[in-house]
PDB file of C-alpha atoms in Angstrom:
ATOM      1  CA  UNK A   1      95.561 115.398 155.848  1.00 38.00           C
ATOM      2  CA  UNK A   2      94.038 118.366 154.255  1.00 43.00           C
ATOM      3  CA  UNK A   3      94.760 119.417 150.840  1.00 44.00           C
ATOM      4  CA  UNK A   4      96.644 122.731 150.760  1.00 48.00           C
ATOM      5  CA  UNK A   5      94.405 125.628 149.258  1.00 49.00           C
ATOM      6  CA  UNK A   6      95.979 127.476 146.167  1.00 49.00           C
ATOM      7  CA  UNK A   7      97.156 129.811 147.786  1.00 49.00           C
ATOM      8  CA  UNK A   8      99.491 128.242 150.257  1.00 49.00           C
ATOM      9  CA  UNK A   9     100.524 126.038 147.404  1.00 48.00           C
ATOM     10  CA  UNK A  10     101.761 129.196 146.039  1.00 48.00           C
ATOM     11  CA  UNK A  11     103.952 130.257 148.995  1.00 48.00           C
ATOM     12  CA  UNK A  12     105.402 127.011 148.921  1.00 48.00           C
ATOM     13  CA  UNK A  13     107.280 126.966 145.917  1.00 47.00           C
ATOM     14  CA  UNK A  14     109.504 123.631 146.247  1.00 49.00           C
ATOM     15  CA  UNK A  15     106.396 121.377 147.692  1.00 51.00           C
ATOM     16  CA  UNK A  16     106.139 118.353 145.931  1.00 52.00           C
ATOM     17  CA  UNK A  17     102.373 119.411 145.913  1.00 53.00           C
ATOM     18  CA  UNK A  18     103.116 122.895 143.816  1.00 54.00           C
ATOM     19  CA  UNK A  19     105.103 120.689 141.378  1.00 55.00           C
ATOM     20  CA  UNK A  20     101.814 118.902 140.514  1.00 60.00           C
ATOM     21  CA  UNK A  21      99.188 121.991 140.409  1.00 68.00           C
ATOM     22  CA  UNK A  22     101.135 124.327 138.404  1.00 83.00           C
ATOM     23  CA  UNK A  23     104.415 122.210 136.624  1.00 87.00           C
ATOM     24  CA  UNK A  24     102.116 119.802 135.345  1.00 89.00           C
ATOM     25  CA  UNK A  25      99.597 121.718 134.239  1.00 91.00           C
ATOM     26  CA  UNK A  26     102.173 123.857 132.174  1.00 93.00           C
ATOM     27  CA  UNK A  27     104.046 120.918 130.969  1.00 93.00           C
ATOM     28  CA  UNK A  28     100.941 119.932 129.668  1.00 94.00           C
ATOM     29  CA  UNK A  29     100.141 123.127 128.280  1.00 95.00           C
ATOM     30  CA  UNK A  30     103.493 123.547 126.504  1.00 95.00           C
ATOM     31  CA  UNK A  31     103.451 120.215 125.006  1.00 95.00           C
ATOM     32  CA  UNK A  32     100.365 120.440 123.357  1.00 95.00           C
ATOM     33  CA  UNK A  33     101.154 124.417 122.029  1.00 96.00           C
ATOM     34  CA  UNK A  34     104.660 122.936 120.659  1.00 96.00           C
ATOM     35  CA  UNK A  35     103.918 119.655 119.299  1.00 97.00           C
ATOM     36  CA  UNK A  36     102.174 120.994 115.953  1.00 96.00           C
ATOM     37  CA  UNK A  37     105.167 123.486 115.077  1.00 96.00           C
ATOM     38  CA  UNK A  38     107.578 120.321 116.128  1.00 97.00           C
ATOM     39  CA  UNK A  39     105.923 117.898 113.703  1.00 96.00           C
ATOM     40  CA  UNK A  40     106.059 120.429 110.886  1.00 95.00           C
ATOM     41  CA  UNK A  41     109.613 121.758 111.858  1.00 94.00           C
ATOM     42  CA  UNK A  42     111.322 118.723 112.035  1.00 94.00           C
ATOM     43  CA  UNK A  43     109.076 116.419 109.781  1.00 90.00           C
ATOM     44  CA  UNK A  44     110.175 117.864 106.145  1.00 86.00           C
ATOM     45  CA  UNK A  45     107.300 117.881 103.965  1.00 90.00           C
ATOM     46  CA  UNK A  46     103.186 119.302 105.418  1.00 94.00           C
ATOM     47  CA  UNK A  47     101.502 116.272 105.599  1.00 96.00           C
ATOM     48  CA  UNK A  48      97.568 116.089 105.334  1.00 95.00           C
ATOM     49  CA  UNK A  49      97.337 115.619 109.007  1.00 96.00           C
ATOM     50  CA  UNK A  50      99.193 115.778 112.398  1.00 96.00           C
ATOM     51  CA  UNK A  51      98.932 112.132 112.501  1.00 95.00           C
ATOM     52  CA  UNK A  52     100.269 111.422 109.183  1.00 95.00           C
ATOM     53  CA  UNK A  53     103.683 112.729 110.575  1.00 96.00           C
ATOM     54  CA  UNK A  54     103.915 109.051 112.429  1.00 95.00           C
ATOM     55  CA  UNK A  55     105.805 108.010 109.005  1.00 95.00           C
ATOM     56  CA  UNK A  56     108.229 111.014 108.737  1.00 94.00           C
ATOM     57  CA  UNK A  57     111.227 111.844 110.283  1.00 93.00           C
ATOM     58  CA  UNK A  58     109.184 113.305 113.210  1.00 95.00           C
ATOM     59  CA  UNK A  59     107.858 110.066 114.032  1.00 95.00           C
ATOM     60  CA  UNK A  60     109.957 109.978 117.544  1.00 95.00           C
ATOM     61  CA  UNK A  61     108.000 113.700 118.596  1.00 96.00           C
ATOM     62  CA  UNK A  62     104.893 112.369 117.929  1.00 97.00           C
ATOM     63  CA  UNK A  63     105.260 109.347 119.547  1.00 96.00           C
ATOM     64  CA  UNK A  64     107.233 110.855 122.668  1.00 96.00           C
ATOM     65  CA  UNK A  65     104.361 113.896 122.831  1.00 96.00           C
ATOM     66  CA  UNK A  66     101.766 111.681 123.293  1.00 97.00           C
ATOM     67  CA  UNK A  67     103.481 108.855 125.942  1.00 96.00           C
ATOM     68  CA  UNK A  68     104.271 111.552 127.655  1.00 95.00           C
ATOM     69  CA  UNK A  69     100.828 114.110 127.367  1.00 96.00           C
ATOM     70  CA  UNK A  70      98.809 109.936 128.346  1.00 96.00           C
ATOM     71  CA  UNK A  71     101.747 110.051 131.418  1.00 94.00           C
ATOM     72  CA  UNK A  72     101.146 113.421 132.409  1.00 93.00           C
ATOM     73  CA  UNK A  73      97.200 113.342 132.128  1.00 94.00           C
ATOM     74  CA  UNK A  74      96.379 110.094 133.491  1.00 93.00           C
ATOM     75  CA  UNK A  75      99.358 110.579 136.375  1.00 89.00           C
ATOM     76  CA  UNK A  76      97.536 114.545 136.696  1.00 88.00           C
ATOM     77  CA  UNK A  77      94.688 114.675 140.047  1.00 84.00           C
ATOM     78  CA  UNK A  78      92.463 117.812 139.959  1.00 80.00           C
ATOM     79  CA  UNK A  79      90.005 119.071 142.691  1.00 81.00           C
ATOM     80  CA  UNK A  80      86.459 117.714 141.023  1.00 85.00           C
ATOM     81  CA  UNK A  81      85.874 114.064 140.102  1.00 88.00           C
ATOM     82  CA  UNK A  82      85.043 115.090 136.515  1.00 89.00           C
ATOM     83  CA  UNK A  83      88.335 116.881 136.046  1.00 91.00           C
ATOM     84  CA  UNK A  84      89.665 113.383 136.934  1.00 92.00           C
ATOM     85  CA  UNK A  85      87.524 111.381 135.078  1.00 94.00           C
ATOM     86  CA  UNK A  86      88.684 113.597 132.081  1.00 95.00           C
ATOM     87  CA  UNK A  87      92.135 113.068 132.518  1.00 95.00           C
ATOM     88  CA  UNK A  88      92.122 109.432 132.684  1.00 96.00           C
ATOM     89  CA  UNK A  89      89.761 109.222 129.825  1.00 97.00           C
ATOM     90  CA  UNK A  90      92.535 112.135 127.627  1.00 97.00           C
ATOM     91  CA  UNK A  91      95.290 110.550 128.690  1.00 96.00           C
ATOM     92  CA  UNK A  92      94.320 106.493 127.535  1.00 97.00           C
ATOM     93  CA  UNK A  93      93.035 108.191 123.982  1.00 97.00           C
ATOM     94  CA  UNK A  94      96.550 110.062 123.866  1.00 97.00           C
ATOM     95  CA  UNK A  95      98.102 106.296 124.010  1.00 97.00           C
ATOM     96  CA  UNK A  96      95.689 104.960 121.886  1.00 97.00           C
ATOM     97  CA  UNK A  97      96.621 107.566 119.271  1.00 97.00           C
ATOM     98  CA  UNK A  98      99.937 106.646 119.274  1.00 95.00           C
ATOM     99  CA  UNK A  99      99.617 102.869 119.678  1.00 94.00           C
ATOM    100  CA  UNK A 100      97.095 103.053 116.251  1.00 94.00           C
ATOM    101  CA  UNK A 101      98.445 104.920 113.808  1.00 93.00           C
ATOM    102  CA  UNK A 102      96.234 105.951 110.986  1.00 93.00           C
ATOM    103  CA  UNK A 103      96.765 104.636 107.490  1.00 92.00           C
ATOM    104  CA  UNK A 104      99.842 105.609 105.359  1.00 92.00           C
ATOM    105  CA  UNK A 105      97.705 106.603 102.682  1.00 90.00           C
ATOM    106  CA  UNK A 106      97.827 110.198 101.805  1.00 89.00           C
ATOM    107  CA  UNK A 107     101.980 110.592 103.450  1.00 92.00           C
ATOM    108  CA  UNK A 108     103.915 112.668 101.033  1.00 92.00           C
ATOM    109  CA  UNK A 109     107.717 111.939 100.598  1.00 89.00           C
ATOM    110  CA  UNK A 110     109.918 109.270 101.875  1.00 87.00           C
ATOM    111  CA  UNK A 111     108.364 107.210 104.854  1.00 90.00           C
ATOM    112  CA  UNK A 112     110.888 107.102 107.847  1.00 90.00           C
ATOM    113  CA  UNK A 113     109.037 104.370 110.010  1.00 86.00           C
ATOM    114  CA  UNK A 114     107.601 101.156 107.726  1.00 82.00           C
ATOM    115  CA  UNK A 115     104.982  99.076 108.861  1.00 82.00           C
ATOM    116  CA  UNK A 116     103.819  95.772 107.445  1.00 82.00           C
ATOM    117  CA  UNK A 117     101.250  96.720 104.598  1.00 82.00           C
ATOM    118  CA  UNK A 118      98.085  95.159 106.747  1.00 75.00           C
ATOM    119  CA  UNK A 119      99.220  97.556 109.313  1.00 73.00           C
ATOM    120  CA  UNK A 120      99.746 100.451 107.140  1.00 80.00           C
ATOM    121  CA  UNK A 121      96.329 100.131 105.380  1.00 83.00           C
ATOM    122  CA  UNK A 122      94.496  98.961 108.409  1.00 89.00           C
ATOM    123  CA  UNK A 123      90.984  99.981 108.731  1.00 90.00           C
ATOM    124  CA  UNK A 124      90.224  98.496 112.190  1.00 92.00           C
ATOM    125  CA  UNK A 125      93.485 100.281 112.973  1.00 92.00           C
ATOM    126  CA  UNK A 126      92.638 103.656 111.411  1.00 92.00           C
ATOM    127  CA  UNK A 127      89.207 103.992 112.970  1.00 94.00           C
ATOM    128  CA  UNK A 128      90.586 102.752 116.096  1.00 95.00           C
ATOM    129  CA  UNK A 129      93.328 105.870 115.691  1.00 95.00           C
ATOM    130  CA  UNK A 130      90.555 108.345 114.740  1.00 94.00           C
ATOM    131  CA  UNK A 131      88.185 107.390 117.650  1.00 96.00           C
ATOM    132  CA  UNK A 132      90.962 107.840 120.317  1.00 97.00           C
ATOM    133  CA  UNK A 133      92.021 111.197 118.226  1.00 96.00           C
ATOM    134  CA  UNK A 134      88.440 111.996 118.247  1.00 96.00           C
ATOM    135  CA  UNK A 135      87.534 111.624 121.749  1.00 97.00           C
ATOM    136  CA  UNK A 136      90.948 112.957 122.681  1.00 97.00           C
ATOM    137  CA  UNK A 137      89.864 116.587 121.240  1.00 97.00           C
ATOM    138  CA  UNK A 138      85.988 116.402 123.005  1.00 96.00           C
ATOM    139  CA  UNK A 139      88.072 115.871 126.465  1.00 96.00           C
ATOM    140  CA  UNK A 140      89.971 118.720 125.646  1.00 96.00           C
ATOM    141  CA  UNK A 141      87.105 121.124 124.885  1.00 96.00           C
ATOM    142  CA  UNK A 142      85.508 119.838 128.111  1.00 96.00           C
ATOM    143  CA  UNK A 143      88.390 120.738 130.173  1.00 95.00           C
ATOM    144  CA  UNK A 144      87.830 124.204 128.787  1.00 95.00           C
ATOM    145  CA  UNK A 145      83.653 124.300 128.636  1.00 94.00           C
ATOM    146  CA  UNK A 146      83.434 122.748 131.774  1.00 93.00           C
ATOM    147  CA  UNK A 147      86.455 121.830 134.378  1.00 93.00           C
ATOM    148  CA  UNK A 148      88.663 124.686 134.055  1.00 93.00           C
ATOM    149  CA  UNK A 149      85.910 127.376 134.693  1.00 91.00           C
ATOM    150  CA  UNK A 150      84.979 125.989 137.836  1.00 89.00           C
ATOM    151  CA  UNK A 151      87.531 127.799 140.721  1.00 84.00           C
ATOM    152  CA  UNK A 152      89.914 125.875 142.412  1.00 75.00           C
ATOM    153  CA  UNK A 153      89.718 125.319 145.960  1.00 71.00           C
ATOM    154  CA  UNK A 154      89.041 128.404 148.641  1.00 70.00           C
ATOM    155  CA  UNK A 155      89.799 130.387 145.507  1.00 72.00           C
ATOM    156  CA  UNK A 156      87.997 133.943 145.081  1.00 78.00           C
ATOM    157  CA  UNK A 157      85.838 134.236 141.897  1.00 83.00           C
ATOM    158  CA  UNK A 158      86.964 137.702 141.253  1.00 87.00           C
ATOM    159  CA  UNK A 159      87.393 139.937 137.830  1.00 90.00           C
ATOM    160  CA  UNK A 160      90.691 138.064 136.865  1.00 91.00           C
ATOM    161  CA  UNK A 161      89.176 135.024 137.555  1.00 91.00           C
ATOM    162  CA  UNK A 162      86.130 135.954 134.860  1.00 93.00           C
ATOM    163  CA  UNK A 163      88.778 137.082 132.514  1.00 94.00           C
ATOM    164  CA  UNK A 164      90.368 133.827 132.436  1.00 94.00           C
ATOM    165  CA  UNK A 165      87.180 131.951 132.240  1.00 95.00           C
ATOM    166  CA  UNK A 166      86.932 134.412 129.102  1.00 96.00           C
ATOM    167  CA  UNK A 167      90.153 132.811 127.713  1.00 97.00           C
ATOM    168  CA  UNK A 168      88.305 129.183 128.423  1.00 97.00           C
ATOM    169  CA  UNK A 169      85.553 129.949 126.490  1.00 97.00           C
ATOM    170  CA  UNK A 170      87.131 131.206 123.768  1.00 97.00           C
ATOM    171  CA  UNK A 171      89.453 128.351 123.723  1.00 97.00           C
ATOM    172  CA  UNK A 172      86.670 125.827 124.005  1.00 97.00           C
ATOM    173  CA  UNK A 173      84.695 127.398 121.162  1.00 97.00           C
ATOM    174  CA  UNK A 174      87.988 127.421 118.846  1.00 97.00           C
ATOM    175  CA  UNK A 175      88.200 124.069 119.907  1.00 97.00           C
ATOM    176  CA  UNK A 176      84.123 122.622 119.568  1.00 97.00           C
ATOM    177  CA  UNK A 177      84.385 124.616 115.583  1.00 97.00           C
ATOM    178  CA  UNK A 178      87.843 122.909 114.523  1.00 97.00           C
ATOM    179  CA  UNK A 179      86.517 119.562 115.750  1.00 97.00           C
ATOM    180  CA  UNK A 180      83.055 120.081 113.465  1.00 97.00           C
ATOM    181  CA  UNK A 181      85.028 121.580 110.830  1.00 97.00           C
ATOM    182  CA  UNK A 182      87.194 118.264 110.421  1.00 96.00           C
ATOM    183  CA  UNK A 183      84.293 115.952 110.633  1.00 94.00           C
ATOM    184  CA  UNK A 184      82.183 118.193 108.655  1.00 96.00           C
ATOM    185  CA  UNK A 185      84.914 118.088 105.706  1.00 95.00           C
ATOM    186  CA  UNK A 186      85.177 114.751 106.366  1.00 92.00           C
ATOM    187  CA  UNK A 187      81.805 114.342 105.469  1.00 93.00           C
ATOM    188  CA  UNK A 188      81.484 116.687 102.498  1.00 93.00           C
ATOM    189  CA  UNK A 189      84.805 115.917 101.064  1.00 90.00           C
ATOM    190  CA  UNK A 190      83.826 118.090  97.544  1.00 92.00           C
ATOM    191  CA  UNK A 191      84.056 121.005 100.197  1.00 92.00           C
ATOM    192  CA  UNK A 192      87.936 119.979 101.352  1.00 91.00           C
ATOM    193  CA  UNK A 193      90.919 121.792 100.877  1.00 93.00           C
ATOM    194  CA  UNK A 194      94.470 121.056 100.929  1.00 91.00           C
ATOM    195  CA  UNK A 195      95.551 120.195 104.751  1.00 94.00           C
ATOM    196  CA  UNK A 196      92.591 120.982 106.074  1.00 95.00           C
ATOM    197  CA  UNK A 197      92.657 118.598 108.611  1.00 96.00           C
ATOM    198  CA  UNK A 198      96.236 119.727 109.563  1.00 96.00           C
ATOM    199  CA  UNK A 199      94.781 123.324 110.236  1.00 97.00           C
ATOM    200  CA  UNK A 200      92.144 122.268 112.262  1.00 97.00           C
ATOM    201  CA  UNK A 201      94.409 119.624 114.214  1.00 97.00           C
ATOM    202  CA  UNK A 202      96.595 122.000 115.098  1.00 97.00           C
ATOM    203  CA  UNK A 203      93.764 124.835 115.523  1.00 97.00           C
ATOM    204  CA  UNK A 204      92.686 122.426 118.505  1.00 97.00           C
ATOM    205  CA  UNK A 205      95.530 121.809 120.231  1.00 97.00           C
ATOM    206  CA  UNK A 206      96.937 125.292 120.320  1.00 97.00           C
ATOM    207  CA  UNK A 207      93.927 126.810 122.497  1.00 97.00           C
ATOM    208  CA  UNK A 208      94.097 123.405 124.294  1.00 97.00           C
ATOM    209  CA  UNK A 209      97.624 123.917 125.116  1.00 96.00           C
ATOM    210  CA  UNK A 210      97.060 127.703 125.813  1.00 97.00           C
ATOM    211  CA  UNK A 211      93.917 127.296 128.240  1.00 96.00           C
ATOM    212  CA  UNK A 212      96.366 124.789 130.526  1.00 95.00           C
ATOM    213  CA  UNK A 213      99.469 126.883 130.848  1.00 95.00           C
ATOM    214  CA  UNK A 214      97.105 129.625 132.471  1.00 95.00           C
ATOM    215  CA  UNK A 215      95.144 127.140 134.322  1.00 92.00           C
ATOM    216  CA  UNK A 216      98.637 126.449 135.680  1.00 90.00           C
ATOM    217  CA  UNK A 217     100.126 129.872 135.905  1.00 89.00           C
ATOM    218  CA  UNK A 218      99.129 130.774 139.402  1.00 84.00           C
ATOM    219  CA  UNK A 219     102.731 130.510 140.628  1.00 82.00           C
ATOM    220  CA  UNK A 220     104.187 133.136 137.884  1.00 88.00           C
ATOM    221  CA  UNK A 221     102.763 135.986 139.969  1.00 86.00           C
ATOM    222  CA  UNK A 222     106.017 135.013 142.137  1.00 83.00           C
ATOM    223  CA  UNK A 223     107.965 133.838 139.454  1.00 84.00           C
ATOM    224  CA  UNK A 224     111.726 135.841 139.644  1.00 86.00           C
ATOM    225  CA  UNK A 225     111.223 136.113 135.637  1.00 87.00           C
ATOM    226  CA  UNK A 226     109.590 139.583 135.513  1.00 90.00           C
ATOM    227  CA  UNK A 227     108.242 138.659 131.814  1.00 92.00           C
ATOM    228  CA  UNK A 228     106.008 136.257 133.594  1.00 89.00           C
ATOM    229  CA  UNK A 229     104.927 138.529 135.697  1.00 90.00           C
ATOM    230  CA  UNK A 230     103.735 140.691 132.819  1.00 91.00           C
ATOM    231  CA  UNK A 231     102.144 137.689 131.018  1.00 90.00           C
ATOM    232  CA  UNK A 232      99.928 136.481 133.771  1.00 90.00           C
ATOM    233  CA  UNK A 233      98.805 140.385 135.879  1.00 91.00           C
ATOM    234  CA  UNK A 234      95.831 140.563 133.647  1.00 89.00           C
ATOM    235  CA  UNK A 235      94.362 137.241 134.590  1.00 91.00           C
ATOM    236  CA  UNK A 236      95.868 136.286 138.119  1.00 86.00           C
TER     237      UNK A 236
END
């Protein structure tokens, strides 16, 4: 059977289908714009990075986030084998983040979640965390550099679809410089500055979050919420 084009997925708004072109895409999307503010929210004190908030109160949204950014990625099928291959390879880092947590040293305040100390202080476990964390962010520039600017299928590469390959690039190049920036200053620690890595953490996920809520916003042209109407006209 032939995969629907995008734009009968569009008429068909309750196809089991639509649900997995556009609702995953923005579930995706939403988690990854949300989860920064929802560590810091809910996880009292700024810690010195996103993952440092596996010890704090908002150790059950980190965790959650990423089981269920690894379901939605590796469960997620696009149109090119890349886009794929890119999932899968996203969503086992995104477990392998939160299976390795990096070392407690460095939380601030009381810890909510206590490991044993050779866990804690780990440094097979820490560079196993920062590896997955690391190639986590690369797949999500790629998704932006590469996948996302490629048009879906039978779909017309018209002005609003160079605007939103605009909005990729942008994102992808936010994304490429907060990646460098943390392993720069990880390099040249004289040169670091309070919760710098928590800036740039979050400073990668937000345009990776943004970039997949529009690559899944084709169905709010025909949303009945008018304000997503008005959010999407100038790219769809």
């Amino acid at each position: 059977m032939e995969m629907p084009n995008i734009h009968q997925l569009a008429a068909e708004k309750t196809d089991s289908t639509t649900i997995s072109y556009f609702l995953l895409r923005q579930l995706i999307g939403i988690l990854g714009i949300l989860l920064p503010f929802a560590l810091m929210i809910f996880g009292g004190r700024l810690q010195p990075s996103l993952s440092h908030y596996y010890y704090s109160f908002s150790h059950t949204i980190f965790i959650g986030t990423l089981a269920s950014l690894s379901t939605f990625l590796i469960t997620y099928k696009g149109e090119y084998r890349i886009e794929n291959w890119l999932a899968n390879i996203a969503g086992v880092c995104a477990a392998g983040v939160a299976i390795f947590p990096t070392n407690v040293k460095g939380f601030i305040g009381t810890k909510f979640i206590s490991l044993p100390i050779s866990a804690e202080s780990s440094h097979l476990t820490n560079a196993l965390h920062y590896g997955f964390a690391t190639a986590l962010f690369i797949c999500f520039a790629l998704f932006c550099a590469v996948v996302f600017q490629k048009p879906d299928k039978n779909e017309i590469i018209d002005d609003k679809k160079r605007m939103r390959n605009r909005v990729y690039r942008i994102c992808a190049y936010i994304m490429i410089l907060s990646i460098l920036a943390i392993a720069f200053l990880s390099i040249f620690k004289n040169l670091d500055f309070p919760y710098s890595t928590l800036i740039f953490e979050s400073t990668t996920l937000l345009p990776f979050g943004i970039s997949w809520l529009l690559k899944g916003s084709y169905n709010w042209t025909h949303s009945r919420y008018d304000i997503l109407k008005i959010l999407v006209k100038p790219f769809r």
